[in-house]
Coordinates of C-alpha atoms and ligand atoms in Angstrom, one line a residue:
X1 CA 149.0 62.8 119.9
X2 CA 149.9 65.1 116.6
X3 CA 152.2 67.7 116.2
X4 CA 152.5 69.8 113.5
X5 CA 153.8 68.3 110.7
X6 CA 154.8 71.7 108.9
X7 CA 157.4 72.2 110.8
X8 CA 159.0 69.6 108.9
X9 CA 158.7 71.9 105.6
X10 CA 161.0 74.8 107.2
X11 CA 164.8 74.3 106.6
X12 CA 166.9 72.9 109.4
X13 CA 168.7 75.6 110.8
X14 CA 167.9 79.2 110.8
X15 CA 170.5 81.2 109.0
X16 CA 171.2 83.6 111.8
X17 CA 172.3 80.5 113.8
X18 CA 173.9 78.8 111.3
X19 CA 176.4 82.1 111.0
X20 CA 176.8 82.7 114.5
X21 CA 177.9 79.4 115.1
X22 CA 180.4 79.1 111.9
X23 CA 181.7 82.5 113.4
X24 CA 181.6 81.1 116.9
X25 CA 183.5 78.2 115.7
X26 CA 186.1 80.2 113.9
X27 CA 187.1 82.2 116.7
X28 CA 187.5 79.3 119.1
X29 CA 189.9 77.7 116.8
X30 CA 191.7 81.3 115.7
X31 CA 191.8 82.8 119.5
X32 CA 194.4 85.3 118.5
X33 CA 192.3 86.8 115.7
X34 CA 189.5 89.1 115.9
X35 CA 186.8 88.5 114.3
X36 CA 184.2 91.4 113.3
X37 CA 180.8 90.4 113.6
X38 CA 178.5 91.8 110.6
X39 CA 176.5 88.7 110.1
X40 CA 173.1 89.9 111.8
X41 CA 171.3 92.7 111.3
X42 CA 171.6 94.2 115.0
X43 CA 172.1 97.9 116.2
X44 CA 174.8 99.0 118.0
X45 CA 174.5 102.8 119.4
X46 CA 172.9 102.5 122.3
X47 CA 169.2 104.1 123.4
X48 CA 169.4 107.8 122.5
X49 CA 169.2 110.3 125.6
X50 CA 165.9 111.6 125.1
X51 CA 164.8 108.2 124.8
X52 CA 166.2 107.3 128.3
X53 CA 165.6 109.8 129.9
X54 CA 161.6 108.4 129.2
X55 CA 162.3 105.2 130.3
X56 CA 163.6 106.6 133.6
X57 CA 160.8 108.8 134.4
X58 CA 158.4 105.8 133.3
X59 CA 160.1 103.8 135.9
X60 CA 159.8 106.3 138.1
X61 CA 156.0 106.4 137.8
X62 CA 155.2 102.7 138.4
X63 CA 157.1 103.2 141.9
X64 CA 154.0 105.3 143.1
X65 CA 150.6 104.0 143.5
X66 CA 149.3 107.3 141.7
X67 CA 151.5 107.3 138.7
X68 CA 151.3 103.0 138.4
X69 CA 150.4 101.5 135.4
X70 CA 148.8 98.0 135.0
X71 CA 147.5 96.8 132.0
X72 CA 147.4 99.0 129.3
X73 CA 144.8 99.9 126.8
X74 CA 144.1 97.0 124.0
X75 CA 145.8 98.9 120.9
X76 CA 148.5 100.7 123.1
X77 CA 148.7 103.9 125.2
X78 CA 147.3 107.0 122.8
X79 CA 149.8 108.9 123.2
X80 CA 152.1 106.6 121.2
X81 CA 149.2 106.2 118.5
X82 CA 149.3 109.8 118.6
X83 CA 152.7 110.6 118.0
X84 CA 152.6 107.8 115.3
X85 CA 150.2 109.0 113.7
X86 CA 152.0 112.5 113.8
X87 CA 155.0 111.0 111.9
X88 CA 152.7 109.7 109.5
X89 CA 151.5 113.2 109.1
X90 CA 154.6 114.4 108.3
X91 CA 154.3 112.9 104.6
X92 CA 150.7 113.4 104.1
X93 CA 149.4 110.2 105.2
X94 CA 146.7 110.7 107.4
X95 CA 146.0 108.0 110.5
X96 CA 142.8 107.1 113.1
X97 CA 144.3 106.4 116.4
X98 CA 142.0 103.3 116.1
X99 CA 144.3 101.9 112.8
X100 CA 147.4 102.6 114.7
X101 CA 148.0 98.8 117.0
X102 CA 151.1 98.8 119.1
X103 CA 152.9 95.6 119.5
X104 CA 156.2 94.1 121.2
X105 CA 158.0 94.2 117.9
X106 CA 157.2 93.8 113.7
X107 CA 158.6 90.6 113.4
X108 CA 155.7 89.2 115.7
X109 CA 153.0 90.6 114.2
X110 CA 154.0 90.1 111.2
X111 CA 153.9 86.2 112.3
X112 CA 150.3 86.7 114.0
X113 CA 148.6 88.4 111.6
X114 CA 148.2 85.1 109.7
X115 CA 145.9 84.2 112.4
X116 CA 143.3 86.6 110.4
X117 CA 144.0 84.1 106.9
X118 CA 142.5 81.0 106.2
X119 CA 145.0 78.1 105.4
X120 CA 144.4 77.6 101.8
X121 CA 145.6 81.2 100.4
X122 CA 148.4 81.0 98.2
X123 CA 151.1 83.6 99.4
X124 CA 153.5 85.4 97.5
X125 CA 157.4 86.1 99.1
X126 CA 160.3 88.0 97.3
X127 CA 163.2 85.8 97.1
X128 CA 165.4 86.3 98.5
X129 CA 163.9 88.0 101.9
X130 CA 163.7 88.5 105.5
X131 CA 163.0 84.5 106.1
X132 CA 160.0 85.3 108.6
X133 CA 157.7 85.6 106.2
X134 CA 158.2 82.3 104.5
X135 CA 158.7 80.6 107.5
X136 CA 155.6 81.6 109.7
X137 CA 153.5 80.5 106.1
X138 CA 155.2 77.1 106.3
X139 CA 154.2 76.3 109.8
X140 CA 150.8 77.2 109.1
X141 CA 150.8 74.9 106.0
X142 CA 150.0 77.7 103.6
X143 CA 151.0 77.4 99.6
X144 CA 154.5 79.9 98.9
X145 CA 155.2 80.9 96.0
X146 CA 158.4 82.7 95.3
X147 CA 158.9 85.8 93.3
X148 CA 162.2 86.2 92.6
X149 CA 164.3 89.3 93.0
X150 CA 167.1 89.8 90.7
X151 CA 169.6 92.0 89.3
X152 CA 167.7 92.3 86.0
X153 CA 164.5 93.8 88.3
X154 CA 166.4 95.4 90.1
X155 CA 165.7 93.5 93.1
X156 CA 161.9 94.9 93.4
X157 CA 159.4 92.0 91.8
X158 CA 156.3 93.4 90.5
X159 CA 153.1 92.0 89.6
X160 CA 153.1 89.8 86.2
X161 CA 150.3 89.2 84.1
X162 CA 147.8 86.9 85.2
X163 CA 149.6 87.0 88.8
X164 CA 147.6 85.5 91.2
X165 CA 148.0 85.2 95.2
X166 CA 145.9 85.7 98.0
X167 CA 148.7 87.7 100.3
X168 CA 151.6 89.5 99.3
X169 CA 155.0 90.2 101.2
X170 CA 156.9 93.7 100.1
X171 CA 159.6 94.7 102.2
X172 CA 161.1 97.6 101.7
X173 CA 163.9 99.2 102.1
X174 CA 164.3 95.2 101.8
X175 CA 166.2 92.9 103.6
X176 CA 168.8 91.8 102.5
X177 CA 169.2 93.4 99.1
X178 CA 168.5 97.0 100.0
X179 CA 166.2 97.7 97.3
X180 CA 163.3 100.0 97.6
X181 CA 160.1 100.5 95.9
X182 CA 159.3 103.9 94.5
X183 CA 155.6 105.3 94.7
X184 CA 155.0 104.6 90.8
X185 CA 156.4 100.5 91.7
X186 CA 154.2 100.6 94.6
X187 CA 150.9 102.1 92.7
X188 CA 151.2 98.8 90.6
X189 CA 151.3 96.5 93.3
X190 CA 148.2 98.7 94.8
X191 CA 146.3 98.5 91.9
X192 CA 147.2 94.3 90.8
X193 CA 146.1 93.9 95.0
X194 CA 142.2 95.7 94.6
X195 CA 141.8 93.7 91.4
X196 CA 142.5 90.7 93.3
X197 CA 141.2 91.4 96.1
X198 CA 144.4 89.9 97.1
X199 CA 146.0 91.3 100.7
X200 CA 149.8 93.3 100.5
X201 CA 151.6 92.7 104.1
X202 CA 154.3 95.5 104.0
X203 CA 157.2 95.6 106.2
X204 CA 158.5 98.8 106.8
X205 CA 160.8 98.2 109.2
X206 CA 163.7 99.8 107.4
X207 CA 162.0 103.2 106.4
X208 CA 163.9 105.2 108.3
X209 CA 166.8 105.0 106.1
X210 CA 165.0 106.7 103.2
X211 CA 166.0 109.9 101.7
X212 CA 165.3 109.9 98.3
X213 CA 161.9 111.5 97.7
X214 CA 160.6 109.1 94.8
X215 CA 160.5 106.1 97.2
X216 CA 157.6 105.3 99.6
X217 CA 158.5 105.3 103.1
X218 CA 154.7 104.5 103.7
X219 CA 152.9 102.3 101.3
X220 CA 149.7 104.5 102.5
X221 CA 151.2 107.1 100.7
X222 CA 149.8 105.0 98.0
X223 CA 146.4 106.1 96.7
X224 CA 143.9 103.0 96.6
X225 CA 146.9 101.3 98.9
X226 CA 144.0 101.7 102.8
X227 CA 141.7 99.1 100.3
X228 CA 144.2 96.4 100.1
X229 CA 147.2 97.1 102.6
X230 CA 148.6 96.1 105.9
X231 CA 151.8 97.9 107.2
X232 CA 154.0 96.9 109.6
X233 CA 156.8 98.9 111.5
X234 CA 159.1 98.9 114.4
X235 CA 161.4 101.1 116.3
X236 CA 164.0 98.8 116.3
X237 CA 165.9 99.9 113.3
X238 CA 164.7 103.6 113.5
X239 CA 165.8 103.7 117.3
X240 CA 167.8 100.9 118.2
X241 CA 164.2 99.0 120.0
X242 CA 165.8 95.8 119.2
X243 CA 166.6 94.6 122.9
X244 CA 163.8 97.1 123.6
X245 CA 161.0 95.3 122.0
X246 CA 158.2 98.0 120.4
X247 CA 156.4 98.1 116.9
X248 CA 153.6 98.8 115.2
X249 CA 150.6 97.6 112.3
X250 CA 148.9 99.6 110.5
X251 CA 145.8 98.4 109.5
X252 CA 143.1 100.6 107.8
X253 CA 139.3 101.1 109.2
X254 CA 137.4 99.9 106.8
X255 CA 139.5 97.1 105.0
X256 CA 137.8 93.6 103.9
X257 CA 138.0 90.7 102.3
X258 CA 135.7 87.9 102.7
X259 CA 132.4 89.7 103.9
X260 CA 134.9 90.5 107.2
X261 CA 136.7 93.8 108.4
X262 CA 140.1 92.8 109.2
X263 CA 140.2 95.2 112.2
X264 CA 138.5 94.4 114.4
X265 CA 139.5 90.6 113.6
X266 CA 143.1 91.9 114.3
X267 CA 141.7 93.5 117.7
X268 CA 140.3 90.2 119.2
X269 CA 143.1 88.3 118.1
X270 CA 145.9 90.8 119.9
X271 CA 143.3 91.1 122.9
X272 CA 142.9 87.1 122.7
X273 CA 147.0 86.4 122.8
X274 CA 148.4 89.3 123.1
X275 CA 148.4 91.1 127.0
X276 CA 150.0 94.3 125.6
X277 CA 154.0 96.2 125.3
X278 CA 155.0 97.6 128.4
X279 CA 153.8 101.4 129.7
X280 CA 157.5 101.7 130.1
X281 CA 158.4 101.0 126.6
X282 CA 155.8 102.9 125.2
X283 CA 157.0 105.8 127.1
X284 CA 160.4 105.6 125.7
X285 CA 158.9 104.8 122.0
X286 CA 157.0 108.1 122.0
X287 CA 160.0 110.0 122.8
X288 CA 161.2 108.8 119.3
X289 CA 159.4 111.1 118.1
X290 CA 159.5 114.1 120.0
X291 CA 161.6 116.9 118.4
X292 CA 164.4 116.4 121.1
X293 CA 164.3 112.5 119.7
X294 CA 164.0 113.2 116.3
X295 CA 167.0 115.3 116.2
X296 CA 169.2 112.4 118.3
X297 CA 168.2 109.9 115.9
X298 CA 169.0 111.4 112.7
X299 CA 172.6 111.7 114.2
X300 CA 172.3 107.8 114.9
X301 CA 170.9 106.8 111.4
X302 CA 173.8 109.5 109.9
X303 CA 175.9 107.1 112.1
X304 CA 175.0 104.1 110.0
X305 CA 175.0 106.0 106.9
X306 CA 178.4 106.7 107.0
X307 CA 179.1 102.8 107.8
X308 CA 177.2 102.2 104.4
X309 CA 179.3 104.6 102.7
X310 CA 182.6 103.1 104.2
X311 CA 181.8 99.8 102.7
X312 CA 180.2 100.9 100.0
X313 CA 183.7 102.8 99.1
X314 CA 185.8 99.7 99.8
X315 CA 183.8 97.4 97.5
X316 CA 184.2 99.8 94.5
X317 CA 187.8 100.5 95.6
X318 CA 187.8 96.1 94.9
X319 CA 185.5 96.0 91.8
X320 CA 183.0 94.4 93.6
X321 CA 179.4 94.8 92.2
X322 CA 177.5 95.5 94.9
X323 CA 173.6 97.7 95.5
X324 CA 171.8 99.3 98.2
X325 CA 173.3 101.2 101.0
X326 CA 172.0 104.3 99.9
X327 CA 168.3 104.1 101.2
X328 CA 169.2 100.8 103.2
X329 CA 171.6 99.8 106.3
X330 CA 172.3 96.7 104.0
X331 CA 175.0 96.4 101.1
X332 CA 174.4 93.4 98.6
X333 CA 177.2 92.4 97.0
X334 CA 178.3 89.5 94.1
X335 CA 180.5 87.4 95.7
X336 CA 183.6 87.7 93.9
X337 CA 184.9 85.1 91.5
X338 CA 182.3 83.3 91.1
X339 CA 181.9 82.0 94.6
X340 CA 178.8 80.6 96.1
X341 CA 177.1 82.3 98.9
X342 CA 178.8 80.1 101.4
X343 CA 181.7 80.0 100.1
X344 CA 182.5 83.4 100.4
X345 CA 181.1 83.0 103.8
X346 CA 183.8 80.9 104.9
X347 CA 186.6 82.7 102.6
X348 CA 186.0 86.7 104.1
X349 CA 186.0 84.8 107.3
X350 CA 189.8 83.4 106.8
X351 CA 191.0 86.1 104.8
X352 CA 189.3 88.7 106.7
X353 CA 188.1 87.6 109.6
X354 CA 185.1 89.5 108.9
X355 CA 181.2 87.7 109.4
X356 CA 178.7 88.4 106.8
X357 CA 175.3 87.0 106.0
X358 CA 175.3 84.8 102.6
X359 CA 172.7 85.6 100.3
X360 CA 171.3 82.2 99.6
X361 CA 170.4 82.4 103.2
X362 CA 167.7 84.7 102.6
X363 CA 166.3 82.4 99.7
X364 CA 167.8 80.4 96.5
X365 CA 167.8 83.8 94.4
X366 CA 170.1 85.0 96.6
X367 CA 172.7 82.2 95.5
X368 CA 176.3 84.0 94.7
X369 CA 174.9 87.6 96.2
X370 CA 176.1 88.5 100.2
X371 CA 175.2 90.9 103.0
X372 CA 176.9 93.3 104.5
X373 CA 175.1 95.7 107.2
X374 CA 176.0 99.0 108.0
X375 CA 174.4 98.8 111.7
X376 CA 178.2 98.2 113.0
X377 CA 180.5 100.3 115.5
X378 CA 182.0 102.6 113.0
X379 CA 186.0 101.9 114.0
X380 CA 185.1 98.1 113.9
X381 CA 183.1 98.8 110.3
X382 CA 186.1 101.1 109.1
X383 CA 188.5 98.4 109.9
X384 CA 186.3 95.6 108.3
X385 CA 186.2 97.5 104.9
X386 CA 190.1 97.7 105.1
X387 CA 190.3 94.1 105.5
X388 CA 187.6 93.6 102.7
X389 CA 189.0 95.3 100.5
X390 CA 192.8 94.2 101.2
X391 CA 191.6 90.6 100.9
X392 CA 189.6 90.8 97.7
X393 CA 193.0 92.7 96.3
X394 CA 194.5 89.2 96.9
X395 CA 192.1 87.7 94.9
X396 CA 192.0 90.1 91.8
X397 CA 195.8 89.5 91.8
Ligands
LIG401 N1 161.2 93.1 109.3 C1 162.4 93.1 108.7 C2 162.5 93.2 107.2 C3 163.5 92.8 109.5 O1 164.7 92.7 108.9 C4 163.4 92.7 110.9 C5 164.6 92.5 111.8 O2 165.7 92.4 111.4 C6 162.1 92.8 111.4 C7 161.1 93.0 110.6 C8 161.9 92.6 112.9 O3 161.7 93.8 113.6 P1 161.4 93.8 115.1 O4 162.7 93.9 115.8 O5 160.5 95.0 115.3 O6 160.7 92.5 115.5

């Protein structure tokens, strides 16, 4: 018997576990405190209306033999692919229903798609970043190699000279630091990629939150981007799909590497493992983006927005240095003082009783920086900045 011995290269404990339980921990000992939870990236508004009210005529349909659904078609239902593609449309990025795959969620398929990828690409992660990406390379015994992302670039690592990797992670808005790539940032990475004929994996997960028109909420928005690009998205941020479970990939008609299209590749590998998201799920995913949804989720994301600027106020209001929150749900601060990553952990949590997500969490770069997330109830957030920025008052004194 063998197992694999890659897992032995991932670290021990996953950060989100490692927080919940030093949170966990705190509160059993400190019963008569509250503790506000801001420590993991999760929404908090609840389904919006127009995206029940699918759900419940979905479920109403697989109660009747005529209206049942079984299994569903291999890529996802086309009326989700269509009103994806629609949104798409919406800033002049034209989709085939046949690029558009529906999935259970980003973070798996941005795991599987590694199935497509030989083992001995050398892959290229942002540090710090959403840990996924590093993680699912790890197990498969593929080379990473970091790029960091810093203050001095602005959090957004761009290609170097003489830069060379087989597969590319971007992430943006990114998680944690809130930076986002602009169109011109983007064109760079495009261009380095076909040269390469290297592969960029972009997570969009966060897109929703952008507003200012010189950043790319699509990299396909990206000319030369549909020879060299993968996207990724999800409607768990835009719509609160976390518990929910619905994404999507993007992957252009067309794209190749190796003397293979990566399509179809990805088709038989979802068809292979992959039985399909739920008729149900789908049905409440396409009311995202009806003009009834649309209009409820703007209010939810305005929601969030405000959080951001609460925090965002309170940190200035303490001198903290601190970016994102403006195109992003997440604030990335400088721990205070000097403080490590954990440190600070463990200090906001005694002085504030408030749960954050250190920075070095997310990788070493990330050493000294922390998290904040605007994805909070808004009384519970308004009462966290007040405490943050009472507590780091102490400390300037
Ligand atoms: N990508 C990034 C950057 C994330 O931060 C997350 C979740 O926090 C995901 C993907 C996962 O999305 P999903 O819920 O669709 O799996």
């Amino acid at each position: 018997m063998q197992l694999n011995q890659h897992f032995r290269d991932l670290e021990q404990s996953y950060l989100f576990s490692t927080v919940g339980r030093k949170a966990a921990a705190y509160a059993a000992a400190h019963p008569e405190q509250k503790v506000i939870r801001m420590g993991i990236g999760d929404v908090t508004l609840p389904l919006a209306a127009p995206v029940i009210t699918a759900l419940h005529a979905a479920v109403d349909e697989m109660a009747h033999k005529e209206t049942f659904h079984g299994y569903g078609p291999d890529q996802g239902y086309e009326f989700l692919q269509q009103a994806i593609a629609g949104y798409y449309a919406q800033r002049g990025v034209s989709l085939a229903l046949e690029e558009i795959f529906i999935s259970d969620g980003a973070k798996s398929d941005i795991g599987n798609i590694l199935d497509l990828f030989g083992p001995d690409n050398t892959v290229l992660v942002p540090d710090p970043v959403y840990p996924v990406y590093r993680d699912t390379n790890l197990m498969a015994g593929r080379r990473v190699v970091l790029a960091p992302a810093t203050e001095e670039n602005g959090f957004l690592p761009m290609p170097t000279p003489g830069l060379h990797a087989d597969i590319v992670y971007l992430c943006s808005p990114n998680n944690p630091t809130g930076a986002a790539y602009t169109r011109a940032q983007l064109k760079e990475w495009v261009d380095w990629a076909n040269r390469e004929d290297a592969i960029l994996l972009y997570d969009a997960a966060y897109e929703c939150f952008i507003r200012d028109p010189n950043l790319a909420r699509s990299i396909f928005e990206v000319e030369g981007a549909r020879s060299c690009a993968i996207e990724f998205c999800s409607f768990s941020k835009i719509a609160g799909f976390t518990g929910t479970r619905c994404g999507y990939t993007v992957l252009p008609g067309g794209l190749a590497r190796d003397g293979m299209e990566l399509a179809p590749m990805w088709l038989r590998r979802q068809t292979t493992k992959y039985n399909g998201t739920p008729y149900i799920v789908q049905r409440a995913a396409a009311a995202v983006f009806t003009e009834e949804g649309m209009a409820a989720i703007q209010q939810n994301l305005d929601y969030y927005r405000q959080n951001a600027a609460v925090l965002g106020a309170a940190l200035t209001e303490a001198g903290v240095t601190y970016y994102g929150g403006e195109n992003s749900p997440y604030l990335w601060l400088k721990c205070p003082g000097g403080m490590g990553s954990w440190e600070f952990f463990d200090w906001l949590l005694e002085n504030a009783q408030v749960v954050g997500t250190p920075g070095e969490g997310f990788g070493e770069c990330g050493r000294g920086w922390f998290r904040l997330t605007a994805f909070g109830d808004a009384a519970e957030t308004r009462e966290a900045a007040a405490r943050i920025a009472a507590a780091l008052k102490t400390l300037n004194a």
